[in-house]
Coordinates of N, CA and C and ligand atoms in Angstrom, one line a residue:
X1 N -11.3 65.5 54.5 CA -11.0 63.9 54.3 C -9.6 63.4 54.1
X2 N -9.0 62.6 54.4 CA -7.4 61.9 53.9 C -7.6 60.6 53.3
X3 N -7.2 60.8 51.9 CA -7.0 59.4 51.2 C -5.9 58.9 50.6
X4 N -5.5 57.7 50.3 CA -4.3 57.4 49.5 C -4.8 56.7 48.4
X5 N -4.1 57.1 47.3 CA -4.3 56.8 45.7 C -3.1 55.7 45.5
X6 N -3.6 54.3 45.4 CA -2.6 53.5 45.5 C -2.6 52.6 43.8
X7 N -1.5 52.3 43.6 CA -1.6 51.6 42.1 C 0.1 52.1 41.6
X8 N 0.3 51.1 40.4 CA 1.4 50.9 39.8 C 1.5 52.6 39.0
X9 N 2.7 52.5 38.7 CA 3.2 53.8 37.9 C 2.3 53.9 36.8
X10 N 1.9 54.8 36.0 CA 1.0 55.2 35.1 C -0.4 54.8 35.3
X11 N -0.9 54.4 36.5 CA -2.0 54.1 36.6 C -3.0 55.4 37.0
X12 N -2.9 56.7 37.0 CA -3.4 57.8 36.8 C -3.7 58.4 38.0
X13 N -2.7 58.1 39.0 CA -3.2 58.7 40.3 C -2.8 60.2 40.4
X14 N -1.7 60.4 39.5 CA -1.5 62.2 40.0 C -2.9 62.9 38.8
X15 N -2.8 62.2 37.8 CA -4.1 62.9 36.9 C -5.7 63.0 37.7
X16 N -5.8 62.3 38.6 CA -7.1 61.9 39.6 C -6.9 62.8 40.8
X17 N -5.7 62.7 41.1 CA -5.1 63.6 42.7 C -5.5 65.0 41.9
X18 N -4.8 65.5 41.0 CA -5.1 67.0 40.2 C -6.7 67.7 40.5
X19 N -7.2 66.8 39.9 CA -8.8 67.1 39.7 C -9.3 67.1 40.5
X20 N -9.3 66.0 42.1 CA -9.8 66.5 43.0 C -9.3 67.4 43.8
X21 N -8.2 67.8 43.9 CA -7.3 69.0 44.1 C -8.2 70.5 44.0
X22 N -8.4 70.1 42.6 CA -9.2 71.5 41.8 C -10.6 71.5 42.4
X23 N -11.2 70.4 42.4 CA -12.9 70.2 42.4 C -13.3 70.2 44.0
X24 N -12.1 69.8 44.6 CA -12.6 69.6 46.5 C -11.8 70.5 47.5
X25 N -10.8 71.0 46.9 CA -10.1 71.6 47.7 C -9.0 70.9 48.8
X26 N -8.8 69.9 48.4 CA -7.9 68.6 49.0 C -6.5 69.2 48.4
X27 N -5.7 68.8 49.4 CA -4.3 69.2 49.1 C -3.6 67.8 48.5
X28 N -2.9 67.7 47.0 CA -2.4 66.7 46.7 C -1.1 66.8 47.2
X29 N -0.7 65.4 48.0 CA 0.8 65.6 48.3 C 1.5 64.2 47.6
X30 N 2.3 64.6 46.3 CA 2.7 63.4 45.6 C 4.5 63.3 45.9
X31 N 4.8 62.5 46.6 CA 6.2 62.2 46.9 C 7.2 62.4 46.0
X32 N 6.3 61.8 44.9 CA 7.2 62.2 43.5 C 7.7 63.6 43.0
X33 N 6.7 64.2 43.0 CA 6.7 65.8 42.8 C 7.8 66.1 43.7
X34 N 7.6 66.0 44.8 CA 8.6 66.8 45.9 C 9.8 66.5 45.8
X35 N 10.0 65.1 45.4 CA 11.2 65.0 45.2 C 12.2 65.0 44.3
X36 N 11.0 65.4 42.9 CA 11.7 65.9 41.6 C 11.9 67.5 42.0
X37 N 11.4 68.2 42.7 CA 11.6 69.8 43.2 C 13.4 69.8 43.5
X38 N 13.1 68.8 45.0 CA 14.6 68.8 45.5 C 15.6 68.3 44.8
X39 N 15.5 67.7 44.0 CA 16.6 67.4 42.5 C 16.8 68.4 42.1
X40 N 15.5 69.3 41.3 CA 16.0 70.5 40.6 C 16.4 71.5 41.3
X41 N 16.5 71.9 43.0 CA 17.2 72.6 43.3 C 18.2 72.3 44.1
X42 N 18.5 70.8 43.8 CA 20.0 70.4 44.3 C 20.4 70.8 45.7
X43 N 18.8 70.4 46.5 CA 19.2 70.1 48.0 C 19.9 69.1 48.5
X44 N 20.4 68.7 49.8 CA 20.8 67.4 50.2 C 19.7 66.1 49.4
X45 N 18.9 66.3 49.8 CA 17.5 65.1 50.3 C 17.6 65.0 48.4
X46 N 17.5 65.8 47.6 CA 17.8 66.0 45.7 C 18.6 65.2 45.4
X47 N 19.9 65.6 46.2 CA 21.6 65.0 45.8 C 21.3 63.5 46.0
X48 N 20.6 62.7 47.3 CA 20.7 61.7 47.5 C 19.3 60.7 46.7
X49 N 18.4 61.3 46.4 CA 17.5 60.6 45.7 C 17.7 60.6 43.9
X50 N 18.4 61.5 43.4 CA 18.4 61.5 41.9 C 18.7 60.1 41.3
X51 N 19.8 59.6 41.7 CA 20.3 58.2 41.3 C 19.0 57.0 41.1
X52 N 18.4 57.1 42.2 CA 17.6 56.1 42.7 C 16.5 56.4 41.6
X53 N 16.4 57.7 41.6 CA 14.8 57.7 40.8 C 15.3 57.4 39.2
X54 N 16.3 58.0 38.8 CA 16.7 57.8 37.5 C 16.8 56.0 37.0
X55 N 17.2 55.5 38.3 CA 17.3 54.1 37.9 C 15.6 53.3 37.8
X56 N 14.8 53.9 38.5 CA 13.4 53.6 39.1 C 13.4 53.1 40.3
X57 N 14.6 52.9 41.1 CA 14.6 52.5 42.6 C 14.0 53.2 43.4
X58 N 13.4 52.9 44.8 CA 12.8 53.5 45.4 C 13.7 54.4 46.6
X59 N 13.4 55.5 46.9 CA 14.3 56.3 47.5 C 14.6 55.8 49.5
X60 N 15.2 55.8 50.0 CA 15.1 54.7 51.4 C 14.1 55.8 52.4
X61 N 12.9 54.9 53.2 CA 11.8 55.3 53.9 C 12.0 56.4 54.5
X62 N 13.5 56.3 55.3 CA 13.6 57.3 56.4 C 13.6 58.7 55.8
X63 N 13.9 58.7 54.4 CA 14.1 60.2 53.8 C 12.5 60.8 53.7
X64 N 11.9 59.9 53.1 CA 10.5 60.2 52.3 C 9.6 60.2 53.6
X65 N 9.8 59.4 54.7 CA 8.8 59.5 55.9 C 8.9 61.2 56.4
X66 N 10.4 61.2 56.6 CA 10.7 62.8 56.9 C 9.9 63.8 56.1
X67 N 9.9 63.7 54.8 CA 9.6 64.7 53.8 C 7.9 64.9 54.1
X68 N 7.2 63.6 54.0 CA 6.0 63.6 54.3 C 5.1 64.1 55.7
X69 N 6.2 63.8 56.6 CA 5.5 64.4 57.9 C 5.6 65.7 57.9
X70 N 6.5 66.4 57.6 CA 7.1 67.9 57.2 C 5.3 68.5 56.7
X71 N 5.5 68.3 55.9 CA 4.1 68.2 54.6 C 2.9 68.3 55.7
X72 N 2.6 67.4 56.1 CA 1.5 66.6 56.4 C 1.5 67.7 57.7
X73 N 1.8 68.5 58.3 CA 2.0 69.1 59.4 C 1.6 70.7 58.8
X74 N 1.7 70.7 57.7 CA 1.5 72.3 57.2 C -0.2 72.6 57.4
X75 N -0.7 73.7 57.6 CA -2.1 74.3 58.0 C -2.5 73.4 57.0
X76 N -2.6 73.9 55.4 CA -3.4 73.5 54.3 C -3.9 72.0 54.3
X77 N -3.0 71.3 55.1 CA -3.5 69.9 55.0 C -4.6 69.2 56.0
X78 N -4.7 70.5 56.7 CA -6.3 70.2 57.3 C -7.5 70.3 56.8
X79 N -7.3 70.6 55.5 CA -8.5 70.6 54.5 C -8.8 69.0 54.0
X80 N -7.8 68.4 54.1 CA -7.6 67.2 53.5 C -6.7 67.1 52.7
X81 N -6.2 65.7 52.6 CA -5.1 65.4 51.7 C -5.6 64.3 50.7
X82 N -4.6 64.1 49.3 CA -4.6 62.9 48.6 C -3.2 63.0 48.5
X83 N -2.7 61.3 49.1 CA -1.6 61.1 48.8 C -1.3 60.5 47.7
X84 N -0.5 60.8 47.0 CA -0.2 60.4 45.4 C 1.0 59.8 45.4
X85 N 1.4 58.6 45.4 CA 3.2 58.0 45.5 C 3.7 57.3 46.7
X86 N 2.4 57.5 47.8 CA 2.9 57.6 49.2 C 1.6 56.9 50.2
X87 N 2.1 56.1 51.1 CA 3.2 55.2 51.2 C 3.6 54.1 50.1
X88 N 4.9 53.8 49.5 CA 4.8 52.7 48.9 C 6.1 51.6 49.4
X89 N 5.6 51.3 50.7 CA 6.7 50.2 51.4 C 5.5 50.0 52.8
X90 N 5.9 48.9 53.3 CA 5.1 48.9 54.6 C 5.5 49.4 55.6
X91 N 7.1 49.6 55.4 CA 7.5 50.8 56.8 C 7.1 52.1 56.6
X92 N 6.7 52.4 55.1 CA 6.0 53.3 55.1 C 4.8 53.7 55.8
X93 N 4.3 52.8 55.4 CA 2.6 52.8 55.8 C 2.5 52.6 57.0
X94 N 3.3 52.2 58.1 CA 3.3 51.9 59.5 C 3.9 53.7 60.0
X95 N 4.7 54.1 59.4 CA 5.0 55.4 59.9 C 3.8 56.5 59.8
X96 N 3.2 56.1 58.5 CA 1.9 57.3 58.0 C 0.9 57.0 59.4
X97 N 0.8 55.5 59.5 CA -0.2 55.2 60.8 C -0.1 56.2 62.0
X98 N 1.5 55.8 62.5 CA 2.3 56.6 63.8 C 1.8 58.2 63.4
X99 N 2.3 58.4 62.7 CA 2.4 60.1 62.5 C 1.0 60.5 62.3
X100 N -0.1 59.9 61.8 CA -1.3 60.4 62.0 C -1.8 60.2 63.1
X101 N -1.8 59.3 63.8 CA -2.3 59.1 65.3 C -1.5 60.6 66.3
X102 N -0.1 60.5 66.1 CA 0.3 61.8 66.7 C -0.4 62.9 66.4
X103 N -0.9 63.1 65.3 CA -1.5 64.3 64.9 C -3.1 64.3 64.7
X104 N -3.4 63.3 65.6 CA -5.0 63.2 65.9 C -5.6 63.4 64.4
X105 N -5.1 62.9 63.1 CA -5.6 62.8 62.4 C -6.2 61.4 61.7
X106 N -6.8 61.0 60.8 CA -7.4 59.8 60.4 C -7.1 59.4 58.8
X107 N -7.0 58.4 58.5 CA -6.7 57.5 57.1 C -7.9 57.2 56.7
X108 N -9.1 58.2 55.7 CA -10.4 57.8 55.5 C -10.7 56.7 54.3
X109 N -9.9 56.4 53.5 CA -10.0 55.7 52.2 C -8.7 55.5 51.5
X110 N -8.8 54.3 51.2 CA -7.3 54.0 50.4 C -8.2 53.6 49.1
X111 N -7.8 54.3 47.9 CA -8.4 53.5 46.7 C -7.7 53.1 45.8
X112 N -7.9 51.9 45.6 CA -6.8 51.2 44.3 C -7.3 51.5 43.0
X113 N -6.4 52.0 42.5 CA -6.7 52.1 40.9 C -5.9 50.5 40.1
X114 N -7.4 49.9 39.8 CA -6.5 48.7 39.1 C -6.3 48.8 37.9
X115 N -5.2 48.6 37.0 CA -5.0 48.3 35.8 C -4.5 47.5 35.2
X116 N -4.5 47.4 34.2 CA -3.8 46.1 33.1 C -2.2 46.7 33.0
X117 N -1.5 45.8 33.6 CA -0.2 46.3 33.4 C 0.5 46.3 32.3
X118 N -0.1 45.9 31.0 CA 0.2 45.9 29.8 C 0.2 47.2 29.3
X119 N -0.9 48.0 29.8 CA -0.6 49.4 29.6 C 0.0 50.3 29.9
X120 N 0.7 49.8 31.0 CA 1.4 50.8 31.6 C 2.5 51.6 31.3
X121 N 3.0 50.7 30.3 CA 4.6 51.2 29.6 C 4.2 52.4 28.9
X122 N 3.1 52.1 27.8 CA 2.7 52.9 27.2 C 2.1 54.0 27.5
X123 N 1.1 54.3 28.4 CA 0.8 55.2 29.2 C 1.9 56.2 29.8
X124 N 3.1 55.4 30.3 CA 4.1 56.3 31.0 C 5.0 56.9 30.1
X125 N 5.1 56.2 28.8 CA 6.2 56.3 28.1 C 6.2 57.8 27.1
X126 N 4.2 58.0 26.9 CA 4.0 58.8 26.1 C 3.6 60.3 27.1
X127 N 3.7 60.1 28.3 CA 3.0 61.5 28.7 C 4.1 62.5 28.8
X128 N 3.6 63.6 29.3 CA 4.3 65.1 29.4 C 3.6 66.0 30.1
X129 N 4.2 67.0 30.8 CA 3.5 68.1 31.5 C 3.8 69.5 31.2
X130 N 3.1 70.6 31.4 CA 3.3 71.7 31.1 C 4.4 72.1 32.1
X131 N 5.1 72.9 31.7 CA 6.4 73.7 32.6 C 6.0 74.4 33.8
X132 N 4.8 74.9 33.0 CA 4.5 76.6 33.8 C 3.3 75.9 35.1
X133 N 2.3 75.0 34.4 CA 1.2 75.0 35.4 C 1.1 73.4 35.9
X134 N 2.0 72.7 35.3 CA 2.0 71.2 35.6 C 0.9 70.5 35.1
X135 N -0.1 70.9 34.1 CA -1.2 69.9 33.7 C -0.5 69.0 32.8
X136 N -1.1 67.7 33.0 CA -0.4 66.4 32.4 C -1.1 66.2 30.9
X137 N -0.3 66.0 30.4 CA -0.6 65.5 28.7 C -0.4 64.1 28.4
X138 N -0.6 63.6 27.3 CA -0.1 62.3 26.6 C -0.1 62.2 25.2
X139 N 1.0 61.7 24.5 CA 0.9 62.0 22.7 C 0.0 61.2 22.6
X140 N -0.7 60.2 22.9 CA -2.0 59.1 22.5 C -3.0 59.8 22.9
X141 N -3.4 60.0 24.1 CA -4.4 59.8 24.9 C -4.9 61.2 25.5
X142 N -4.2 62.2 25.5 CA -4.7 63.4 25.9 C -3.5 64.4 25.6
X143 N -3.7 64.9 24.0 CA -3.3 65.7 23.5 C -3.3 67.2 23.6
X144 N -2.8 68.4 24.0 CA -3.3 69.7 24.1 C -4.2 69.9 22.6
X145 N -5.2 70.9 22.9 CA -6.1 71.0 21.8 C -5.3 71.8 20.9
X146 N -4.5 72.8 20.9 CA -3.9 73.2 19.8 C -2.1 72.8 20.4
X147 N -1.8 72.0 19.1 CA -0.7 71.4 19.8 C 0.6 72.1 19.9
X148 N 1.6 72.1 21.1 CA 2.4 72.8 21.7 C 2.0 74.0 22.4
X149 N 0.6 73.9 22.7 CA 0.3 75.1 23.9 C -0.8 74.4 24.8
X150 N -0.5 74.8 26.1 CA -0.8 74.2 27.0 C -2.4 74.8 27.2
X151 N -3.6 74.0 27.5 CA -4.8 74.7 27.3 C -5.3 75.1 28.6
X152 N -4.5 74.9 29.3 CA -4.7 76.0 30.8 C -3.9 77.0 30.8
X153 N -3.1 77.1 30.4 CA -2.4 78.6 30.7 C -1.5 78.9 29.7
X154 N -1.7 78.6 28.4 CA -1.2 78.8 27.2 C 0.1 78.9 26.9
X155 N 1.1 78.1 28.2 CA 2.7 78.2 27.9 C 2.8 77.1 26.9
X156 N 4.0 77.3 26.2 CA 4.5 76.9 24.9 C 5.6 75.8 25.4
X157 N 5.9 75.6 26.9 CA 7.1 74.6 27.1 C 6.5 73.7 28.0
X158 N 6.7 72.5 27.7 CA 6.6 71.0 28.1 C 7.9 70.5 28.8
X159 N 7.6 69.5 29.8 CA 8.6 68.6 30.1 C 8.1 67.2 30.0
X160 N 9.1 66.2 30.0 CA 9.1 64.9 30.3 C 9.9 64.4 31.5
X161 N 9.6 63.6 32.2 CA 10.4 62.9 33.3 C 11.1 62.2 32.4
X162 N 12.3 61.8 33.3 CA 13.5 61.3 32.7 C 13.6 59.7 32.9
X163 N 12.8 59.6 34.2 CA 12.5 58.0 34.3 C 11.1 57.2 33.5
X164 N 10.6 58.2 33.1 CA 9.2 57.6 32.0 C 9.7 57.2 30.9
X165 N 10.5 56.1 30.6 CA 11.0 55.6 29.7 C 10.8 53.9 29.8
X166 N 10.9 52.9 28.8 CA 10.6 51.8 29.0 C 11.8 50.9 30.0
X167 N 13.0 51.3 29.8 CA 14.0 50.9 30.7 C 13.7 50.9 31.6
X168 N 13.8 52.2 32.6 CA 13.4 52.3 33.8 C 11.6 51.8 34.3
X169 N 10.7 51.6 33.4 CA 9.6 51.2 33.7 C 10.0 49.8 34.5
X170 N 10.9 48.8 33.8 CA 11.0 47.9 33.9 C 11.1 47.6 35.8
X171 N 12.1 48.6 36.1 CA 12.7 48.4 37.5 C 11.5 48.9 38.7
X172 N 10.7 50.0 38.0 CA 9.7 51.0 38.5 C 8.6 49.7 38.9
X173 N 8.3 48.9 37.8 CA 7.5 47.7 38.1 C 7.8 46.5 38.9
X174 N 9.0 46.5 39.0 CA 9.8 45.5 39.9 C 9.6 45.8 41.4
X175 N 9.8 47.2 41.5 CA 9.6 47.4 42.9 C 8.1 47.7 43.2
X176 N 7.4 48.3 42.3 CA 6.2 48.3 43.0 C 5.1 46.4 43.1
X177 N 6.1 45.6 42.4 CA 5.1 44.6 43.0 C 5.9 43.9 44.0
X178 N 7.1 44.2 44.2 CA 7.6 43.8 45.5 C 7.4 44.7 46.8
X179 N 7.5 45.8 46.8 CA 7.4 46.6 48.0 C 6.0 47.1 48.0
X180 N 5.3 47.7 46.7 CA 4.0 48.2 47.3 C 2.9 47.8 47.4
X181 N 2.8 46.8 46.4 CA 1.8 45.5 46.3 C 1.3 45.2 47.9
X182 N 2.2 44.5 48.6 CA 1.6 44.2 49.7 C 0.9 45.0 50.8
X183 N 1.0 46.3 50.3 CA -0.1 47.3 51.0 C -1.6 47.1 50.8
X184 N -2.2 46.6 49.3 CA -3.3 46.3 49.5 C -4.1 45.2 50.4
X185 N -3.4 43.9 50.6 CA -3.5 43.3 52.0 C -3.9 44.1 53.2
X186 N -2.5 45.1 53.4 CA -2.4 45.8 54.7 C -3.6 46.5 54.6
X187 N -4.2 47.4 53.9 CA -5.1 48.4 54.0 C -6.6 47.5 54.0
X188 N -6.4 46.2 53.3 CA -7.9 45.6 53.1 C -7.9 44.8 54.7
X189 N -7.2 44.7 55.3 CA -7.3 44.0 56.8 C -7.9 45.0 57.3
X190 N -7.8 46.6 57.0 CA -7.9 47.7 58.1 C -9.7 48.0 57.8
X191 N -9.9 47.5 56.9 CA -11.4 47.8 56.2 C -11.2 49.3 55.7
X192 N -10.3 49.8 54.7 CA -10.0 51.0 54.6 C -9.9 50.7 52.8
X193 N -9.8 49.8 52.4 CA -9.4 49.7 50.8 C -10.5 49.5 50.3
X194 N -10.6 50.4 48.9 CA -11.8 50.6 47.9 C -11.2 50.3 46.4
X195 N -11.7 49.7 45.5 CA -11.1 49.5 44.3 C -12.2 50.6 43.1
X196 N -11.1 50.7 42.1 CA -11.8 51.6 41.0 C -11.0 50.7 39.9
X197 N -11.9 51.1 38.4 CA -11.7 50.5 37.2 C -10.4 51.6 36.6
X198 N -9.2 51.6 37.1 CA -7.8 52.6 36.6 C -7.9 52.4 34.9
X199 N -8.7 51.5 34.1 CA -8.5 51.2 33.3 C -9.8 51.9 32.4
X200 N -10.7 52.4 32.8 CA -11.8 53.0 32.1 C -11.6 54.6 31.6
X201 N -11.9 55.2 31.2 CA -11.7 56.5 30.9 C -11.8 57.4 31.9
X202 N -10.9 58.5 31.7 CA -10.0 59.5 32.9 C -11.7 60.3 33.7
X203 N -12.6 60.5 33.0 CA -14.2 60.7 33.7 C -14.6 59.8 34.3
X204 N -14.5 58.2 33.8 CA -15.2 57.4 34.3 C -14.7 57.0 35.8
X205 N -13.1 56.9 35.8 CA -12.2 56.6 36.9 C -12.6 57.9 38.0
X206 N -12.3 59.3 37.7 CA -12.7 60.2 38.4 C -14.4 60.0 39.1
X207 N -15.2 59.7 38.3 CA -17.1 59.3 39.0 C -16.4 58.3 40.3
X208 N -16.4 57.5 39.4 CA -15.9 56.5 40.8 C -15.1 56.1 41.9
X209 N -13.9 57.3 41.9 CA -13.1 57.8 42.6 C -14.3 58.6 43.6
X210 N -15.0 59.5 42.8 CA -16.1 60.4 43.8 C -17.0 59.5 44.3
X211 N -17.4 58.4 43.9 CA -18.5 57.5 44.5 C -18.2 56.6 45.7
X212 N -16.6 56.6 45.8 CA -16.2 55.9 46.9 C -15.9 56.8 48.2
X213 N -15.6 58.1 47.6 CA -15.7 59.3 48.7 C -17.1 59.4 49.6
X214 N -17.9 59.6 48.4 CA -19.2 60.2 49.1 C -19.8 58.8 49.8
X215 N -19.1 57.7 49.7 CA -19.6 56.7 50.7 C -18.5 56.5 51.6
X216 N -17.8 57.3 52.1 CA -16.8 57.0 53.1 C -17.4 57.4 54.5
Ligands
LIG301 P1 6.3 58.9 41.4 O1 6.4 60.2 40.6 O2 5.3 58.6 42.2 O3 6.4 57.8 40.1 O4 7.9 58.7 41.8 C1 9.2 58.9 41.1 C2 10.4 58.2 41.8 O5 10.5 59.1 43.2 C3 9.9 56.9 42.0 O6 10.6 56.1 41.2 C4 11.5 56.9 43.4 O7 12.5 56.8 42.8 C5 10.7 58.1 44.0 N1 9.7 58.0 44.9 C6 8.6 58.7 45.0 N2 7.6 58.4 46.0 C7 8.6 57.3 46.9 C8 8.0 56.8 48.1 N3 7.0 57.1 48.5 N4 9.4 56.0 48.6 C9 10.1 56.1 47.8 N5 10.6 56.3 46.8 C10 9.9 57.2 46.1

C-alpha cells in the first residue's frame, strides 16, 4: 500500500510514519530527512537546499521531484511506502501522479492529520532526535525514560533541527497554507482523502491511521 501523510509542520507525520514503517514494513520517504542528509554530506542538492530550509521556505519542485523519483524506483519501495513531507505543492502532486502511472504504481490513501495551529509551534520547538537511531522525542510530551539516554539504542547524543524555532515556523506555516493546503481539495476530488485527529494522543492517532488503512 502507498500512502501520503499530509499536514502542517509539527502535525506528527514523521512520528506516525516511523511507527508504520516498523510495524508494517512500509518504507518511510521523508523528503525533509533526505534533504538534511544531502546538506550534511555537502552534495550539490544540499548546497542548493540549505539556505531555503534554514529560512523555512520550500526547495524548488524540480529538485524534490528528482529526489523522490529516484527513491521510489528503489526495490524496497515495492513493499509500499509512506510519503512524509511530499508532495507539498500542486506541481509536486501532479509529478507524483505521473511518476506513479509510469511505474504502474498507485496511491491508495492520503491521510490528513488535522491539528490545531496554535499547538504546532510548541510541538516543533520542543522536539529532538536521537543522533544515532533517529527516534524522536519532545521536551514536554515525550522525554526519554532516563534523561539524556535514548530509550531505543542507549545513545547519549541528540540533535535538534535548525529550522525548529518559532521564527522559522512562521515562514513554514505561510508556505504550508499557501502551497500545501490546496492539496486537500486536490486529493478530496480524487476520493482518496481521509482525515484523522492529529491532536489526539500519539497512540490514538496511530490507531485512527491504521483504521483508515484497514478500510482502504
Ligand atoms: P520537513 O522535515 O518535512 O519539515 O522539511 C524541512 C524543510 O525541507 C522544509 O521546510 C523545506 O525547506 C524542505 N522540504 C522538505 N520537503 C519538501 C518538499 N516536498 N518540497 C519543498 N521543500 C521541501
